[in-house]
XYZ file of C-alpha atoms in Angstrom:
273
model
C 127.125 40.421 -9.969
C 127.255 37.111 -7.487
C 124.600 34.203 -5.897
C 123.795 35.060 -2.444
C 121.180 32.567 -1.352
C 120.229 29.140 -3.010
C 116.901 27.761 -1.929
C 114.985 24.850 -2.957
C 111.235 23.953 -2.091
C 110.484 19.823 -1.863
C 106.877 20.169 -1.664
C 105.345 22.621 -4.311
C 103.648 25.885 -1.859
C 105.797 25.005 0.969
C 108.226 26.699 2.674
C 112.167 26.507 1.567
C 115.438 25.499 2.913
C 117.980 28.003 2.566
C 121.349 26.208 1.222
C 124.669 27.164 1.037
C 125.369 24.987 -2.727
C 122.361 22.545 -4.830
C 123.299 20.782 -7.698
C 121.325 21.449 -11.123
C 119.804 18.844 -13.298
C 117.962 19.808 -15.944
C 114.526 20.077 -14.999
C 115.810 22.417 -12.037
C 117.929 22.278 -8.671
C 117.872 18.612 -7.253
C 114.879 17.842 -4.743
C 113.713 20.579 -6.004
C 109.360 20.932 -5.959
C 109.621 16.334 -7.039
C 106.515 15.976 -4.536
C 102.560 18.216 -4.487
C 99.502 18.001 -3.233
C 96.326 17.112 -4.674
C 92.813 16.881 -4.121
C 90.566 13.795 -4.862
C 90.217 14.580 -8.329
C 94.249 15.205 -9.239
C 93.992 19.103 -9.238
C 96.801 20.950 -7.430
C 96.357 22.485 -3.680
C 98.458 25.204 -3.802
C 99.171 27.863 -1.117
C 97.382 30.746 -3.379
C 94.237 29.161 -1.912
C 96.001 27.487 0.873
C 98.283 29.746 2.355
C 98.840 27.329 6.150
C 100.781 25.348 3.259
C 103.655 27.978 3.360
C 103.936 26.854 7.340
C 105.025 23.021 6.409
C 108.812 22.434 6.827
C 109.507 19.647 4.352
C 113.233 17.969 4.611
C 114.515 15.127 2.457
C 115.174 12.004 4.461
C 118.476 9.767 3.745
C 115.896 7.445 2.094
C 114.565 10.005 -0.357
C 111.931 10.196 1.916
C 110.649 13.613 3.489
C 109.914 15.033 7.225
C 107.166 16.948 7.433
C 106.733 19.522 10.390
C 103.946 22.270 10.806
C 102.068 24.076 13.760
C 100.021 21.884 15.419
C 100.482 18.595 13.196
C 103.060 15.944 14.808
C 105.966 15.472 12.956
C 105.569 12.799 9.714
C 108.348 10.972 8.247
C 106.866 9.811 4.856
C 108.670 6.951 3.038
C 109.901 6.879 -0.372
C 106.420 6.855 -3.278
C 105.804 3.643 -3.790
C 102.060 3.797 -4.014
C 99.900 3.400 -7.798
C 100.004 5.720 -10.411
C 97.011 8.097 -10.364
C 95.728 10.903 -12.984
C 96.485 14.444 -11.869
C 95.405 17.682 -13.840
C 98.798 19.149 -14.647
C 99.363 21.162 -17.953
C 101.762 18.617 -19.238
C 101.540 15.925 -16.629
C 99.216 13.489 -16.810
C 99.483 10.890 -13.903
C 101.733 10.995 -10.662
C 102.618 8.356 -7.957
C 100.995 8.760 -4.710
C 102.875 8.347 -1.298
C 101.708 6.763 1.938
C 98.902 7.058 3.117
C 99.797 8.855 5.891
C 100.954 11.648 4.418
C 97.507 11.967 2.959
C 96.207 12.097 6.140
C 98.416 14.407 7.430
C 97.727 17.212 4.749
C 93.811 16.616 4.764
C 93.932 17.559 8.691
C 96.155 20.645 7.980
C 94.347 21.941 5.194
C 90.755 20.676 6.555
C 89.890 19.103 3.151
C 91.118 15.912 1.204
C 94.246 15.745 0.157
C 96.817 13.501 -1.313
C 100.440 13.315 -1.707
C 101.890 13.121 -5.175
C 105.517 12.174 -5.955
C 107.278 13.368 -9.727
C 108.710 9.804 -11.171
C 110.487 10.994 -13.535
C 110.606 15.005 -14.762
C 111.744 14.097 -18.412
C 107.373 13.350 -18.484
C 107.109 16.522 -17.737
C 107.657 19.682 -20.204
C 108.443 23.144 -19.673
C 104.924 24.669 -21.463
C 105.498 26.279 -24.858
C 103.541 29.318 -23.422
C 105.800 30.069 -20.660
C 109.179 29.566 -23.456
C 109.447 26.070 -23.148
C 111.853 24.500 -26.469
C 111.527 20.407 -27.143
C 113.525 18.774 -24.911
C 112.847 21.444 -21.859
C 111.632 19.663 -18.723
C 110.833 20.391 -15.585
C 109.305 19.028 -11.805
C 105.745 20.640 -10.412
C 107.103 23.577 -10.261
C 105.460 23.932 -13.649
C 106.325 26.915 -15.753
C 109.824 26.683 -15.386
C 113.072 24.468 -13.683
C 114.357 27.647 -11.621
C 113.186 31.403 -10.782
C 115.266 33.569 -10.015
C 115.732 37.233 -7.954
C 117.527 40.329 -7.649
C 118.371 41.830 -4.427
C 118.377 45.406 -5.759
C 114.904 44.674 -7.414
C 112.898 44.051 -4.306
C 115.340 47.139 -2.850
C 113.843 48.867 -5.540
C 110.310 47.626 -4.831
C 110.886 48.631 -1.294
C 111.648 51.742 -1.960
C 108.057 52.129 -3.503
C 106.534 50.453 -0.930
C 107.421 53.534 1.180
C 107.042 56.272 -1.201
C 103.214 54.578 -1.459
C 103.153 54.493 2.575
C 104.603 58.064 3.140
C 101.487 59.532 0.077
C 98.938 57.639 2.100
C 100.178 59.141 5.598
C 100.287 55.370 6.632
C 103.175 53.899 8.919
C 106.403 52.954 7.371
C 106.063 48.972 6.246
C 109.122 46.687 7.009
C 111.108 45.301 4.276
C 109.634 42.578 2.399
C 111.165 39.469 2.964
C 112.479 37.713 0.016
C 110.650 34.724 0.784
C 107.398 35.926 -0.049
C 108.876 35.641 -4.051
C 109.848 31.830 -3.501
C 113.077 31.946 -5.554
C 114.945 29.037 -5.970
C 118.383 32.064 -6.410
C 119.051 35.390 -5.444
C 121.552 37.585 -6.837
C 122.657 40.994 -5.945
C 125.131 43.636 -7.583
C 123.302 44.306 -10.867
C 121.221 47.486 -11.461
C 117.139 47.384 -10.388
C 115.396 44.945 -12.833
C 118.243 44.650 -15.413
C 117.064 40.740 -15.326
C 113.985 41.859 -16.999
C 116.291 42.253 -20.264
C 118.583 38.622 -19.917
C 117.917 36.484 -22.761
C 121.443 33.807 -21.203
C 122.917 34.096 -17.998
C 126.043 32.177 -17.059
C 126.277 32.010 -12.686
C 129.389 29.719 -11.569
C 129.850 27.336 -14.590
C 126.779 26.735 -15.783
C 125.005 28.485 -18.104
C 120.879 29.367 -18.392
C 118.876 30.007 -20.798
C 115.907 33.206 -19.506
C 112.823 31.070 -20.393
C 110.522 34.037 -19.399
C 109.648 36.788 -16.898
C 107.892 35.899 -14.373
C 104.351 36.960 -13.397
C 103.321 37.383 -10.236
C 100.207 35.386 -8.324
C 98.458 36.098 -5.100
C 101.136 34.351 -3.188
C 103.747 37.264 -2.613
C 100.626 39.123 -0.819
C 101.054 35.968 2.794
C 103.719 36.775 4.868
C 105.987 34.427 5.308
C 105.959 33.942 9.055
C 102.451 34.989 10.293
C 100.591 33.854 6.998
C 98.703 37.105 6.970
C 97.455 38.597 4.130
C 97.848 42.295 2.976
C 97.731 44.608 -0.266
C 101.248 44.181 -0.683
C 103.834 43.935 -2.903
C 100.737 43.176 -5.727
C 99.581 47.232 -5.169
C 103.194 48.700 -5.705
C 103.844 46.580 -8.350
C 100.691 47.198 -10.357
C 101.762 50.567 -10.057
C 105.287 50.621 -10.946
C 105.570 46.797 -12.911
C 102.175 46.002 -14.724
C 102.134 45.268 -18.249
C 100.502 42.494 -20.371
C 97.517 42.937 -17.341
C 99.897 41.100 -15.061
C 102.512 42.253 -12.840
C 105.917 41.094 -13.011
C 109.185 39.957 -10.750
C 112.048 38.086 -10.886
C 112.997 35.850 -14.254
C 112.440 31.932 -15.140
C 115.371 30.185 -16.078
C 116.163 26.777 -18.392
C 119.563 24.667 -17.334
C 121.675 24.358 -20.190
C 123.243 21.263 -18.561
C 124.082 19.709 -14.883
C 126.486 20.762 -12.553
C 127.089 22.436 -9.309
C 126.396 26.028 -7.747
C 127.406 27.801 -4.539
C 126.550 30.817 -3.097
C 129.578 33.507 -3.910
C 129.392 32.161 -6.902
C 129.820 35.124 -9.714
C 127.202 36.037 -12.401
C 127.423 36.925 -15.716
C 125.192 38.259 -18.719
C 126.100 35.917 -21.860
C 123.152 37.962 -24.180
């Protein structure tokens, strides 16, 4: 097994960057989801309710700010956040730092409703919820449920096969294979049997060890095509047929880093437990 893809999402719910390597910190990949978009009450704007967020390309600047791009909007360079600390409605976090007002106006225009960009100054302030497998000392960014999401290419190939079988049964045109980007992983591996990751408790990628905090239950976001933003029934329809239990559908696993270090494409993946 080996690591075949690395993705970082500078802003929660926007599109991700594909990378050749990444630094791993206790709260996830360096630069991953330290920013988020909220409403005036501090409640999260997320892609499941605002799919246009998936059209945003956000890149880090040399000054630790952001460079934002989206169709129909001017490019915006956002300086490092130095605004006031405001209340936010996250499970394990009650305050975050406001970004520059230009960023609020940019996201308000994108979404067509009031929006503010916020920054998590110190991820050590945000614990992984115990309800999602968090243990004392586990911390996370605006990713929320866990620092890192891992998916498997062989599991996606099996899912594509199931979707094709369903289309044949319904006498529908064969669908194109799904883009892994729908599932918004940080790390993608290949070489394991389909869904073998369901049973992993500890793994090593390269020289770094990770604890599996839980399997990943899926929301509505994977039903949006990451390019066209069109919403469909897949993959949740097929996951519900083949991978539904406890009232949820499942794809991927959530990881807690055991330490700091660097990951690179091609790193070997070893199951420790």
